[in-house]
PDB file of C-alpha atoms in Angstrom:
ATOM      1  CA  MET A   1      48.696 -55.469  29.813  1.00 44.00           C
ATOM      2  CA  SER A   2      48.247 -52.035  28.404  1.00 45.00           C
ATOM      3  CA  GLN A   3      45.082 -49.929  28.771  1.00 48.00           C
ATOM      4  CA  THR A   4      43.732 -48.247  25.612  1.00 47.00           C
ATOM      5  CA  THR A   5      42.553 -44.634  25.652  1.00 50.00           C
ATOM      6  CA  PRO A   6      39.267 -43.796  23.819  1.00 50.00           C
ATOM      7  CA  SER A   7      40.091 -41.901  20.604  1.00 51.00           C
ATOM      8  CA  ALA A   8      38.686 -38.513  19.653  1.00 49.00           C
ATOM      9  CA  ALA A   9      37.024 -40.015  16.574  1.00 50.00           C
ATOM     10  CA  ALA A  10      35.073 -42.463  18.706  1.00 53.00           C
ATOM     11  CA  HIS A  11      33.828 -39.643  20.892  1.00 58.00           C
ATOM     12  CA  PRO A  12      33.620 -36.470  18.749  1.00 57.00           C
ATOM     13  CA  VAL A  13      33.669 -33.231  20.585  1.00 59.00           C
ATOM     14  CA  PRO A  14      30.223 -31.625  20.281  1.00 60.00           C
ATOM     15  CA  PRO A  15      30.208 -28.196  18.611  1.00 57.00           C
ATOM     16  CA  PRO A  16      29.789 -25.236  20.847  1.00 59.00           C
ATOM     17  CA  ALA A  17      26.224 -24.293  21.594  1.00 57.00           C
ATOM     18  CA  GLY A  18      24.798 -22.039  18.879  1.00 64.00           C
ATOM     19  CA  ARG A  19      27.186 -23.101  16.056  1.00 72.00           C
ATOM     20  CA  ALA A  20      24.893 -25.802  14.602  1.00 75.00           C
ATOM     21  CA  PRO A  21      21.882 -23.479  14.235  1.00 78.00           C
ATOM     22  CA  ARG A  22      24.106 -20.892  12.544  1.00 81.00           C
ATOM     23  CA  ARG A  23      25.345 -23.476  10.035  1.00 83.00           C
ATOM     24  CA  ALA A  24      21.776 -24.558   9.300  1.00 85.00           C
ATOM     25  CA  TRP A  25      20.738 -20.945   8.856  1.00 85.00           C
ATOM     26  CA  ARG A  26      23.628 -20.264   6.463  1.00 85.00           C
ATOM     27  CA  ARG A  27      22.832 -23.390   4.447  1.00 86.00           C
ATOM     28  CA  SER A  28      19.151 -22.488   4.182  1.00 87.00           C
ATOM     29  CA  THR A  29      20.094 -18.916   3.233  1.00 88.00           C
ATOM     30  CA  ARG A  30      22.402 -20.144   0.452  1.00 88.00           C
ATOM     31  CA  GLU A  31      19.657 -22.433  -0.845  1.00 89.00           C
ATOM     32  CA  ALA A  32      17.131 -19.614  -0.778  1.00 89.00           C
ATOM     33  CA  LEU A  33      19.492 -17.261  -2.599  1.00 91.00           C
ATOM     34  CA  GLY A  34      20.143 -19.945  -5.209  1.00 90.00           C
ATOM     35  CA  ALA A  35      16.413 -20.410  -5.734  1.00 91.00           C
ATOM     36  CA  TYR A  36      15.899 -16.647  -6.089  1.00 92.00           C
ATOM     37  CA  ALA A  37      18.772 -16.509  -8.587  1.00 93.00           C
ATOM     38  CA  PHE A  38      17.087 -19.175 -10.718  1.00 93.00           C
ATOM     39  CA  VAL A  39      13.693 -17.445 -10.796  1.00 93.00           C
ATOM     40  CA  ALA A  40      15.076 -13.900 -11.019  1.00 94.00           C
ATOM     41  CA  PRO A  41      15.347 -13.796 -14.864  1.00 94.00           C
ATOM     42  CA  PHE A  42      11.738 -14.915 -15.220  1.00 95.00           C
ATOM     43  CA  MET A  43      10.491 -12.505 -12.562  1.00 95.00           C
ATOM     44  CA  ILE A  44      12.340  -9.588 -14.169  1.00 95.00           C
ATOM     45  CA  LEU A  45      10.822 -10.334 -17.577  1.00 95.00           C
ATOM     46  CA  PHE A  46       7.409 -11.026 -16.018  1.00 95.00           C
ATOM     47  CA  VAL A  47       7.371  -7.674 -14.253  1.00 95.00           C
ATOM     48  CA  ALA A  48       8.862  -5.750 -17.196  1.00 95.00           C
ATOM     49  CA  LEU A  49       6.703  -7.282 -19.931  1.00 93.00           C
ATOM     50  CA  LEU A  50       3.428  -7.981 -18.113  1.00 93.00           C
ATOM     51  CA  VAL A  51       2.974  -6.297 -14.750  1.00 95.00           C
ATOM     52  CA  ILE A  52       4.282  -2.847 -15.705  1.00 95.00           C
ATOM     53  CA  PRO A  53       2.420  -2.673 -19.076  1.00 93.00           C
ATOM     54  CA  LEU A  54      -0.782  -3.837 -17.382  1.00 93.00           C
ATOM     55  CA  GLY A  55      -0.384  -1.285 -14.620  1.00 95.00           C
ATOM     56  CA  TYR A  56       0.287   1.465 -17.148  1.00 94.00           C
ATOM     57  CA  ALA A  57      -2.720   0.426 -19.251  1.00 93.00           C
ATOM     58  CA  GLY A  58      -4.901   0.461 -16.140  1.00 93.00           C
ATOM     59  CA  TYR A  59      -3.586   3.931 -15.331  1.00 94.00           C
ATOM     60  CA  LEU A  60      -4.352   5.181 -18.855  1.00 93.00           C
ATOM     61  CA  SER A  61      -7.876   3.753 -18.709  1.00 93.00           C
ATOM     62  CA  LEU A  62      -8.723   6.177 -15.893  1.00 94.00           C
ATOM     63  CA  PHE A  63      -7.998   9.258 -18.004  1.00 92.00           C
ATOM     64  CA  ARG A  64      -9.614  10.913 -20.985  1.00 89.00           C
ATOM     65  CA  GLU A  65      -8.171  13.165 -23.675  1.00 83.00           C
ATOM     66  CA  GLN A  66     -10.137  16.372 -24.150  1.00 80.00           C
ATOM     67  CA  LEU A  67      -9.741  19.269 -26.533  1.00 76.00           C
ATOM     68  CA  VAL A  68      -9.960  21.647 -23.596  1.00 75.00           C
ATOM     69  CA  GLY A  69      -7.885  20.602 -20.625  1.00 73.00           C
ATOM     70  CA  GLY A  70      -5.867  17.856 -22.333  1.00 80.00           C
ATOM     71  CA  ASN A  71      -5.542  14.538 -20.535  1.00 83.00           C
ATOM     72  CA  VAL A  72      -7.795  14.703 -17.455  1.00 88.00           C
ATOM     73  CA  PHE A  73      -8.753  12.151 -14.821  1.00 90.00           C
ATOM     74  CA  ALA A  74     -12.089  10.546 -15.734  1.00 87.00           C
ATOM     75  CA  GLY A  75     -12.424   7.776 -13.156  1.00 87.00           C
ATOM     76  CA  LEU A  76     -14.547   4.913 -14.500  1.00 92.00           C
ATOM     77  CA  ALA A  77     -16.137   6.981 -17.283  1.00 93.00           C
ATOM     78  CA  ASN A  78     -14.301   5.029 -20.000  1.00 94.00           C
ATOM     79  CA  TYR A  79     -15.580   1.747 -18.571  1.00 94.00           C
ATOM     80  CA  ARG A  80     -19.159   3.030 -18.464  1.00 94.00           C
ATOM     81  CA  GLN A  81     -18.811   4.199 -22.059  1.00 94.00           C
ATOM     82  CA  ALA A  82     -17.494   0.767 -23.118  1.00 93.00           C
ATOM     83  CA  LEU A  83     -20.400  -1.021 -21.442  1.00 93.00           C
ATOM     84  CA  ASP A  84     -22.817   1.175 -23.420  1.00 94.00           C
ATOM     85  CA  ASP A  85     -20.823   0.860 -26.657  1.00 94.00           C
ATOM     86  CA  PRO A  86     -22.782  -1.283 -29.176  1.00 95.00           C
ATOM     87  CA  LEU A  87     -19.645  -2.006 -31.188  1.00 95.00           C
ATOM     88  CA  PHE A  88     -17.918  -3.554 -28.169  1.00 94.00           C
ATOM     89  CA  ARG A  89     -21.023  -5.462 -27.083  1.00 94.00           C
ATOM     90  CA  ASP A  90     -21.630  -6.813 -30.592  1.00 94.00           C
ATOM     91  CA  GLY A  91     -18.020  -7.993 -30.813  1.00 94.00           C
ATOM     92  CA  VAL A  92     -18.261  -9.813 -27.478  1.00 95.00           C
ATOM     93  CA  LEU A  93     -21.584 -11.432 -28.390  1.00 95.00           C
ATOM     94  CA  ARG A  94     -20.228 -12.447 -31.810  1.00 95.00           C
ATOM     95  CA  MET A  95     -17.281 -14.185 -30.159  1.00 94.00           C
ATOM     96  CA  ALA A  96     -19.653 -15.817 -27.661  1.00 94.00           C
ATOM     97  CA  ARG A  97     -21.605 -17.339 -30.584  1.00 94.00           C
ATOM     98  CA  PHE A  98     -18.310 -18.393 -32.124  1.00 94.00           C
ATOM     99  CA  LEU A  99     -17.338 -20.043 -28.827  1.00 93.00           C
ATOM    100  CA  VAL A 100     -20.595 -21.962 -28.470  1.00 94.00           C
ATOM    101  CA  VAL A 101     -20.387 -23.450 -31.977  1.00 94.00           C
ATOM    102  CA  GLN A 102     -16.700 -23.723 -32.864  1.00 94.00           C
ATOM    103  CA  VAL A 103     -15.191 -24.939 -29.582  1.00 94.00           C
ATOM    104  CA  PRO A 104     -17.411 -28.050 -29.190  1.00 94.00           C
ATOM    105  CA  VAL A 105     -16.735 -29.009 -32.815  1.00 95.00           C
ATOM    106  CA  MET A 106     -12.981 -28.540 -32.429  1.00 95.00           C
ATOM    107  CA  LEU A 107     -12.695 -30.332 -29.076  1.00 95.00           C
ATOM    108  CA  GLY A 108     -15.008 -33.131 -30.223  1.00 95.00           C
ATOM    109  CA  ALA A 109     -12.807 -33.764 -33.249  1.00 96.00           C
ATOM    110  CA  ALA A 110      -9.637 -33.539 -31.129  1.00 96.00           C
ATOM    111  CA  LEU A 111     -11.068 -36.019 -28.621  1.00 95.00           C
ATOM    112  CA  PHE A 112     -12.098 -38.396 -31.417  1.00 95.00           C
ATOM    113  CA  PHE A 113      -8.616 -38.384 -32.961  1.00 94.00           C
ATOM    114  CA  ALA A 114      -6.978 -38.808 -29.540  1.00 95.00           C
ATOM    115  CA  LEU A 115      -9.172 -41.821 -28.748  1.00 94.00           C
ATOM    116  CA  VAL A 116      -8.508 -43.389 -32.136  1.00 93.00           C
ATOM    117  CA  LEU A 117      -4.748 -42.926 -31.782  1.00 93.00           C
ATOM    118  CA  ASP A 118      -4.816 -44.240 -28.208  1.00 91.00           C
ATOM    119  CA  SER A 119      -6.715 -47.373 -29.254  1.00 87.00           C
ATOM    120  CA  GLY A 120      -3.540 -48.786 -30.799  1.00 84.00           C
ATOM    121  CA  ARG A 121      -5.482 -50.177 -33.750  1.00 82.00           C
ATOM    122  CA  LEU A 122      -4.439 -47.533 -36.240  1.00 83.00           C
ATOM    123  CA  ARG A 123      -1.639 -48.168 -38.698  1.00 85.00           C
ATOM    124  CA  PHE A 124       0.895 -45.380 -39.207  1.00 89.00           C
ATOM    125  CA  ALA A 125      -0.350 -43.786 -35.990  1.00 89.00           C
ATOM    126  CA  ARG A 126       2.736 -41.604 -35.532  1.00 90.00           C
ATOM    127  CA  LEU A 127       2.534 -40.302 -39.083  1.00 93.00           C
ATOM    128  CA  ILE A 128      -1.180 -39.533 -38.722  1.00 93.00           C
ATOM    129  CA  ARG A 129      -0.590 -37.833 -35.363  1.00 92.00           C
ATOM    130  CA  LEU A 130       2.119 -35.669 -36.894  1.00 93.00           C
ATOM    131  CA  GLY A 131      -0.124 -34.803 -39.838  1.00 94.00           C
ATOM    132  CA  ILE A 132      -2.925 -33.653 -37.520  1.00 94.00           C
ATOM    133  CA  PHE A 133      -0.521 -31.612 -35.395  1.00 94.00           C
ATOM    134  CA  ILE A 134       1.346 -29.859 -38.235  1.00 94.00           C
ATOM    135  CA  PRO A 135      -1.297 -27.093 -38.784  1.00 94.00           C
ATOM    136  CA  TYR A 136      -0.631 -25.880 -35.241  1.00 94.00           C
ATOM    137  CA  ALA A 137       3.044 -25.377 -36.162  1.00 93.00           C
ATOM    138  CA  ILE A 138       2.046 -23.051 -39.008  1.00 92.00           C
ATOM    139  CA  PRO A 139       1.865 -19.387 -37.918  1.00 92.00           C
ATOM    140  CA  SER A 140      -1.684 -18.085 -37.756  1.00 91.00           C
ATOM    141  CA  VAL A 141      -0.817 -15.315 -40.225  1.00 92.00           C
ATOM    142  CA  ILE A 142       0.320 -17.859 -42.824  1.00 93.00           C
ATOM    143  CA  ALA A 143      -2.763 -19.988 -42.150  1.00 93.00           C
ATOM    144  CA  ALA A 144      -5.068 -16.993 -42.614  1.00 93.00           C
ATOM    145  CA  LEU A 145      -3.365 -16.031 -45.886  1.00 93.00           C
ATOM    146  CA  MET A 146      -3.589 -19.611 -47.165  1.00 94.00           C
ATOM    147  CA  TRP A 147      -7.273 -19.952 -46.317  1.00 94.00           C
ATOM    148  CA  GLY A 148      -7.934 -16.468 -47.676  1.00 93.00           C
ATOM    149  CA  TYR A 149      -6.603 -17.656 -51.012  1.00 93.00           C
ATOM    150  CA  LEU A 150      -8.742 -20.819 -50.848  1.00 93.00           C
ATOM    151  CA  TYR A 151     -11.848 -18.777 -49.935  1.00 92.00           C
ATOM    152  CA  GLY A 152     -11.255 -16.134 -52.608  1.00 89.00           C
ATOM    153  CA  PRO A 153     -14.358 -15.657 -54.804  1.00 87.00           C
ATOM    154  CA  ASP A 154     -12.307 -14.496 -57.815  1.00 84.00           C
ATOM    155  CA  PHE A 155      -9.101 -16.508 -57.644  1.00 82.00           C
ATOM    156  CA  GLY A 156      -9.649 -19.331 -55.164  1.00 86.00           C
ATOM    157  CA  PRO A 157      -9.644 -22.967 -56.298  1.00 90.00           C
ATOM    158  CA  PHE A 158     -13.124 -23.572 -54.866  1.00 91.00           C
ATOM    159  CA  ALA A 159     -14.502 -20.687 -56.927  1.00 91.00           C
ATOM    160  CA  GLN A 160     -12.716 -21.928 -60.048  1.00 91.00           C
ATOM    161  CA  LEU A 161     -14.020 -25.448 -59.489  1.00 91.00           C
ATOM    162  CA  ALA A 162     -17.578 -24.147 -59.002  1.00 91.00           C
ATOM    163  CA  ARG A 163     -17.400 -22.107 -62.184  1.00 89.00           C
ATOM    164  CA  GLY A 164     -15.976 -25.105 -64.009  1.00 89.00           C
ATOM    165  CA  VAL A 165     -19.159 -27.058 -63.325  1.00 89.00           C
ATOM    166  CA  GLY A 166     -21.434 -24.103 -64.052  1.00 87.00           C
ATOM    167  CA  LEU A 167     -22.168 -23.034 -60.458  1.00 87.00           C
ATOM    168  CA  ASP A 168     -21.751 -19.743 -58.634  1.00 86.00           C
ATOM    169  CA  ALA A 169     -18.664 -19.228 -56.522  1.00 86.00           C
ATOM    170  CA  PRO A 170     -19.264 -20.206 -52.865  1.00 89.00           C
ATOM    171  CA  GLY A 171     -19.723 -17.228 -50.594  1.00 89.00           C
ATOM    172  CA  PHE A 172     -17.158 -18.098 -47.941  1.00 92.00           C
ATOM    173  CA  LEU A 173     -16.352 -14.416 -47.420  1.00 92.00           C
ATOM    174  CA  THR A 174     -19.918 -13.098 -47.358  1.00 92.00           C
ATOM    175  CA  PRO A 175     -21.403 -11.683 -44.133  1.00 92.00           C
ATOM    176  CA  ASP A 176     -23.594 -14.763 -43.734  1.00 92.00           C
ATOM    177  CA  TRP A 177     -20.708 -17.235 -43.904  1.00 93.00           C
ATOM    178  CA  ILE A 178     -17.667 -15.370 -42.651  1.00 94.00           C
ATOM    179  CA  LEU A 179     -18.068 -16.535 -39.033  1.00 94.00           C
ATOM    180  CA  ALA A 180     -18.221 -20.169 -40.167  1.00 94.00           C
ATOM    181  CA  SER A 181     -15.223 -19.597 -42.433  1.00 94.00           C
ATOM    182  CA  LEU A 182     -13.238 -18.197 -39.524  1.00 95.00           C
ATOM    183  CA  GLY A 183     -14.343 -21.135 -37.391  1.00 95.00           C
ATOM    184  CA  ASN A 184     -13.044 -23.525 -40.022  1.00 95.00           C
ATOM    185  CA  ILE A 185      -9.623 -21.832 -39.978  1.00 95.00           C
ATOM    186  CA  VAL A 186      -9.353 -21.853 -36.184  1.00 95.00           C
ATOM    187  CA  THR A 187     -10.519 -25.469 -36.001  1.00 95.00           C
ATOM    188  CA  TRP A 188      -7.962 -26.500 -38.612  1.00 95.00           C
ATOM    189  CA  GLU A 189      -5.223 -24.703 -36.673  1.00 95.00           C
ATOM    190  CA  PHE A 190      -5.932 -25.990 -33.174  1.00 95.00           C
ATOM    191  CA  ILE A 191      -7.309 -29.530 -33.506  1.00 95.00           C
ATOM    192  CA  GLY A 192      -3.781 -30.943 -33.375  1.00 95.00           C
ATOM    193  CA  TYR A 193      -2.822 -28.874 -30.330  1.00 95.00           C
ATOM    194  CA  ASN A 194      -5.822 -30.058 -28.322  1.00 96.00           C
ATOM    195  CA  MET A 195      -5.431 -33.604 -29.619  1.00 95.00           C
ATOM    196  CA  ILE A 196      -1.873 -33.759 -28.258  1.00 95.00           C
ATOM    197  CA  ILE A 197      -3.023 -32.629 -24.803  1.00 95.00           C
ATOM    198  CA  LEU A 198      -5.819 -35.217 -24.720  1.00 95.00           C
ATOM    199  CA  PHE A 199      -3.643 -37.970 -26.159  1.00 95.00           C
ATOM    200  CA  ALA A 200      -0.961 -37.324 -23.505  1.00 94.00           C
ATOM    201  CA  ALA A 201      -3.650 -37.509 -20.806  1.00 94.00           C
ATOM    202  CA  LEU A 202      -4.908 -40.820 -22.227  1.00 94.00           C
ATOM    203  CA  GLN A 203      -1.384 -42.240 -22.099  1.00 92.00           C
ATOM    204  CA  SER A 204      -1.335 -41.676 -18.316  1.00 90.00           C
ATOM    205  CA  VAL A 205      -4.500 -43.697 -17.625  1.00 90.00           C
ATOM    206  CA  PRO A 206      -3.506 -46.879 -15.706  1.00 89.00           C
ATOM    207  CA  ALA A 207      -3.626 -49.998 -17.879  1.00 86.00           C
ATOM    208  CA  THR A 208      -5.165 -51.941 -15.004  1.00 88.00           C
ATOM    209  CA  LEU A 209      -8.454 -50.110 -15.629  1.00 87.00           C
ATOM    210  CA  TYR A 210      -8.529 -51.409 -19.203  1.00 85.00           C
ATOM    211  CA  GLU A 211      -7.687 -54.925 -18.038  1.00 85.00           C
ATOM    212  CA  ALA A 212     -10.492 -54.844 -15.471  1.00 87.00           C
ATOM    213  CA  ALA A 213     -12.910 -53.568 -18.125  1.00 85.00           C
ATOM    214  CA  ALA A 214     -11.838 -56.353 -20.507  1.00 83.00           C
ATOM    215  CA  VAL A 215     -12.475 -58.947 -17.791  1.00 85.00           C
ATOM    216  CA  ASP A 216     -15.977 -57.508 -17.381  1.00 83.00           C
ATOM    217  CA  GLY A 217     -16.528 -57.836 -21.124  1.00 83.00           C
ATOM    218  CA  ALA A 218     -16.525 -54.120 -21.964  1.00 82.00           C
ATOM    219  CA  GLY A 219     -15.982 -53.255 -25.614  1.00 85.00           C
ATOM    220  CA  ALA A 220     -13.917 -50.436 -27.067  1.00 84.00           C
ATOM    221  CA  TRP A 221     -16.847 -48.002 -27.088  1.00 87.00           C
ATOM    222  CA  ARG A 222     -17.760 -48.651 -23.429  1.00 89.00           C
ATOM    223  CA  VAL A 223     -14.101 -48.392 -22.383  1.00 89.00           C
ATOM    224  CA  ALA A 224     -13.834 -45.036 -24.158  1.00 89.00           C
ATOM    225  CA  TRP A 225     -17.090 -43.664 -22.742  1.00 89.00           C
ATOM    226  CA  HIS A 226     -16.921 -44.978 -19.171  1.00 89.00           C
ATOM    227  CA  ILE A 227     -13.171 -45.056 -18.493  1.00 90.00           C
ATOM    228  CA  LYS A 228     -11.086 -42.976 -20.880  1.00 91.00           C
ATOM    229  CA  ILE A 229     -13.198 -39.818 -21.178  1.00 92.00           C
ATOM    230  CA  PRO A 230     -13.903 -39.522 -17.407  1.00 91.00           C
ATOM    231  CA  ALA A 231     -10.205 -40.130 -16.704  1.00 91.00           C
ATOM    232  CA  ILE A 232      -9.120 -37.183 -18.871  1.00 93.00           C
ATOM    233  CA  ARG A 233     -11.819 -34.792 -17.669  1.00 91.00           C
ATOM    234  CA  GLN A 234      -9.275 -32.350 -16.237  1.00 91.00           C
ATOM    235  CA  ALA A 235      -7.371 -32.274 -19.531  1.00 93.00           C
ATOM    236  CA  LEU A 236     -10.638 -31.565 -21.354  1.00 93.00           C
ATOM    237  CA  LEU A 237     -11.358 -28.718 -18.940  1.00 93.00           C
ATOM    238  CA  LEU A 238      -7.906 -27.302 -19.624  1.00 92.00           C
ATOM    239  CA  CYS A 239      -8.578 -27.393 -23.370  1.00 94.00           C
ATOM    240  CA  VAL A 240     -11.939 -25.662 -22.878  1.00 94.00           C
ATOM    241  CA  ILE A 241     -10.384 -22.844 -20.839  1.00 93.00           C
ATOM    242  CA  PHE A 242      -7.606 -22.361 -23.392  1.00 93.00           C
ATOM    243  CA  SER A 243     -10.256 -22.253 -26.118  1.00 94.00           C
ATOM    244  CA  VAL A 244     -12.319 -19.658 -24.232  1.00 92.00           C
ATOM    245  CA  ILE A 245      -9.277 -17.415 -23.888  1.00 92.00           C
ATOM    246  CA  GLY A 246      -8.254 -17.882 -27.520  1.00 92.00           C
ATOM    247  CA  THR A 247     -11.754 -17.226 -28.836  1.00 93.00           C
ATOM    248  CA  PHE A 248     -12.198 -13.843 -27.181  1.00 92.00           C
ATOM    249  CA  GLN A 249      -8.648 -12.886 -28.225  1.00 91.00           C
ATOM    250  CA  LEU A 250      -9.211 -13.752 -31.886  1.00 93.00           C
ATOM    251  CA  PHE A 251      -7.389 -11.213 -34.029  1.00 94.00           C
ATOM    252  CA  ASN A 252      -4.971 -12.420 -36.730  1.00 93.00           C
ATOM    253  CA  GLU A 253      -7.432 -14.396 -38.829  1.00 93.00           C
ATOM    254  CA  PRO A 254     -10.251 -11.789 -39.069  1.00 94.00           C
ATOM    255  CA  LYS A 255      -7.774  -8.937 -39.379  1.00 94.00           C
ATOM    256  CA  LEU A 256      -6.083 -10.487 -42.429  1.00 93.00           C
ATOM    257  CA  LEU A 257      -9.320 -11.663 -44.043  1.00 93.00           C
ATOM    258  CA  SER A 258     -10.823  -8.185 -43.632  1.00 92.00           C
ATOM    259  CA  THR A 259      -8.608  -6.973 -46.496  1.00 91.00           C
ATOM    260  CA  ILE A 260     -10.387  -9.276 -48.957  1.00 90.00           C
ATOM    261  CA  ALA A 261     -13.780  -9.233 -47.199  1.00 90.00           C
ATOM    262  CA  PRO A 262     -14.240  -5.631 -45.982  1.00 90.00           C
ATOM    263  CA  ASP A 263     -18.020  -5.899 -46.254  1.00 90.00           C
ATOM    264  CA  ALA A 264     -18.150  -8.917 -43.945  1.00 91.00           C
ATOM    265  CA  ILE A 265     -15.459  -8.058 -41.379  1.00 94.00           C
ATOM    266  CA  SER A 266     -15.590  -4.582 -39.889  1.00 93.00           C
ATOM    267  CA  THR A 267     -12.899  -2.938 -37.814  1.00 92.00           C
ATOM    268  CA  SER A 268     -14.840  -3.884 -34.678  1.00 93.00           C
ATOM    269  CA  TYR A 269     -15.631  -7.462 -35.708  1.00 94.00           C
ATOM    270  CA  THR A 270     -13.893  -8.872 -32.627  1.00 95.00           C
ATOM    271  CA  PRO A 271     -13.170  -7.067 -29.330  1.00 94.00           C
ATOM    272  CA  ASN A 272      -9.431  -7.295 -29.989  1.00 94.00           C
ATOM    273  CA  MET A 273      -9.831  -5.735 -33.436  1.00 95.00           C
ATOM    274  CA  TYR A 274     -11.940  -2.977 -31.893  1.00 95.00           C
ATOM    275  CA  ALA A 275      -9.282  -2.198 -29.281  1.00 94.00           C
ATOM    276  CA  TYR A 276      -6.628  -2.217 -32.023  1.00 94.00           C
ATOM    277  CA  THR A 277      -8.653   0.197 -34.159  1.00 94.00           C
ATOM    278  CA  LEU A 278      -9.253   2.520 -31.234  1.00 93.00           C
ATOM    279  CA  VAL A 279      -5.522   2.811 -30.596  1.00 92.00           C
ATOM    280  CA  PHE A 280      -3.920   2.828 -34.035  1.00 92.00           C
ATOM    281  CA  THR A 281      -6.683   4.434 -36.112  1.00 91.00           C
ATOM    282  CA  ASN A 282      -8.739   6.615 -33.797  1.00 89.00           C
ATOM    283  CA  GLN A 283      -5.861   7.447 -31.413  1.00 89.00           C
ATOM    284  CA  GLU A 284      -8.143   6.775 -28.412  1.00 91.00           C
ATOM    285  CA  VAL A 285      -5.542   5.209 -26.150  1.00 92.00           C
ATOM    286  CA  ASN A 286      -7.432   5.751 -22.892  1.00 93.00           C
ATOM    287  CA  TYR A 287     -10.699   4.301 -24.155  1.00 94.00           C
ATOM    288  CA  SER A 288      -8.919   1.381 -25.782  1.00 94.00           C
ATOM    289  CA  SER A 289      -7.285   0.538 -22.450  1.00 94.00           C
ATOM    290  CA  ALA A 290     -10.690   0.412 -20.773  1.00 94.00           C
ATOM    291  CA  VAL A 291     -12.063  -1.818 -23.563  1.00 94.00           C
ATOM    292  CA  SER A 292      -9.087  -4.149 -23.172  1.00 94.00           C
ATOM    293  CA  PHE A 293      -9.572  -4.450 -19.418  1.00 94.00           C
ATOM    294  CA  LEU A 294     -13.275  -5.165 -19.852  1.00 94.00           C
ATOM    295  CA  LEU A 295     -12.415  -7.849 -22.411  1.00 93.00           C
ATOM    296  CA  GLY A 296     -10.024  -9.379 -19.875  1.00 93.00           C
ATOM    297  CA  ALA A 297     -12.800  -9.319 -17.281  1.00 94.00           C
ATOM    298  CA  VAL A 298     -15.143 -11.117 -19.700  1.00 93.00           C
ATOM    299  CA  ILE A 299     -12.516 -13.821 -20.295  1.00 92.00           C
ATOM    300  CA  VAL A 300     -11.950 -14.284 -16.551  1.00 93.00           C
ATOM    301  CA  VAL A 301     -15.689 -14.521 -15.812  1.00 93.00           C
ATOM    302  CA  VAL A 302     -16.402 -17.002 -18.624  1.00 92.00           C
ATOM    303  CA  SER A 303     -13.349 -19.144 -17.767  1.00 90.00           C
ATOM    304  CA  TYR A 304     -14.314 -19.194 -14.079  1.00 91.00           C
ATOM    305  CA  ALA A 305     -17.925 -20.102 -14.948  1.00 91.00           C
ATOM    306  CA  VAL A 306     -16.737 -23.013 -17.109  1.00 88.00           C
ATOM    307  CA  GLN A 307     -14.405 -24.244 -14.372  1.00 87.00           C
ATOM    308  CA  LEU A 308     -17.068 -23.887 -11.665  1.00 89.00           C
ATOM    309  CA  ALA A 309     -19.659 -25.751 -13.746  1.00 87.00           C
ATOM    310  CA  SER A 310     -17.176 -28.546 -14.413  1.00 83.00           C
ATOM    311  CA  HIS A 311     -16.296 -28.943 -10.736  1.00 82.00           C
ATOM    312  CA  ARG A 312     -19.968 -29.038  -9.730  1.00 83.00           C
ATOM    313  CA  ARG A 313     -20.638 -31.700 -12.325  1.00 78.00           C
ATOM    314  CA  ILE A 314     -17.714 -33.781 -11.021  1.00 75.00           C
ATOM    315  CA  ARG A 315     -19.047 -33.511  -7.465  1.00 77.00           C
ATOM    316  CA  ARG A 316     -22.531 -34.615  -8.526  1.00 75.00           C
ATOM    317  CA  SER A 317     -21.122 -37.595 -10.414  1.00 69.00           C
TER     318      SER A 317
END
């Protein structure tokens, strides 16, 4: 009877002390280097296209061009001048009024369309959803030119129709109506974008909530008000913050319409237009940088206030 010897595979020789930690360290290092390699292109572009220009703009905002002495350090003088500048303040307040009126209308319409599409009772829902979203795919410059033609008091179809029935041409481009006309363009452009965000959020609501509501006898209106809208509150907040940022950065639409409505839209109609005019018309690069940074501060403060108010309301409820 022979006696078997235990094989090496059955009893592997343990690696020397210190080799296993080195292998783990090398593996973690390779994984870290791979991760850095993946994010490196984005970080390079982020630094080159955002961080460096912002830093340079902040640097310029601390200087002032003078006839005697050239470009001299001015500290926060440009910021103090911007805070006392009525053109900048009027532009910010004008966009604040625009925000208070236009954003609720736009988000209310987007929420309504999202709820209707999510109800599943609409025929040709995909076609209707695509039709509502298409304006967002149109560049804002093209949209402004199209609506400028429609608003035109001399050549627009609305003006021709009004004259055809013996009425005066509507004053879409007059100082009294230009803000509403701009609001109509922006609403038309971004309803579909916000609707898609809200509709996607509605699709993620668990169906069990609807089944429980149906067992309790809740109708479509109560399901929408008590289940769907509270469930997509974070998506609504996201849309509000995007709208706040977009409102204070409004530029393309008023800039293009100003060519056919120079009496209603001045070069400082919005803060962005004012900063643009300071740079490319007045050659005040330093002051324009300060105005741009103050505009960014306004956007941050308003966005944070909206987010803080929303969170407090969620906690109370």
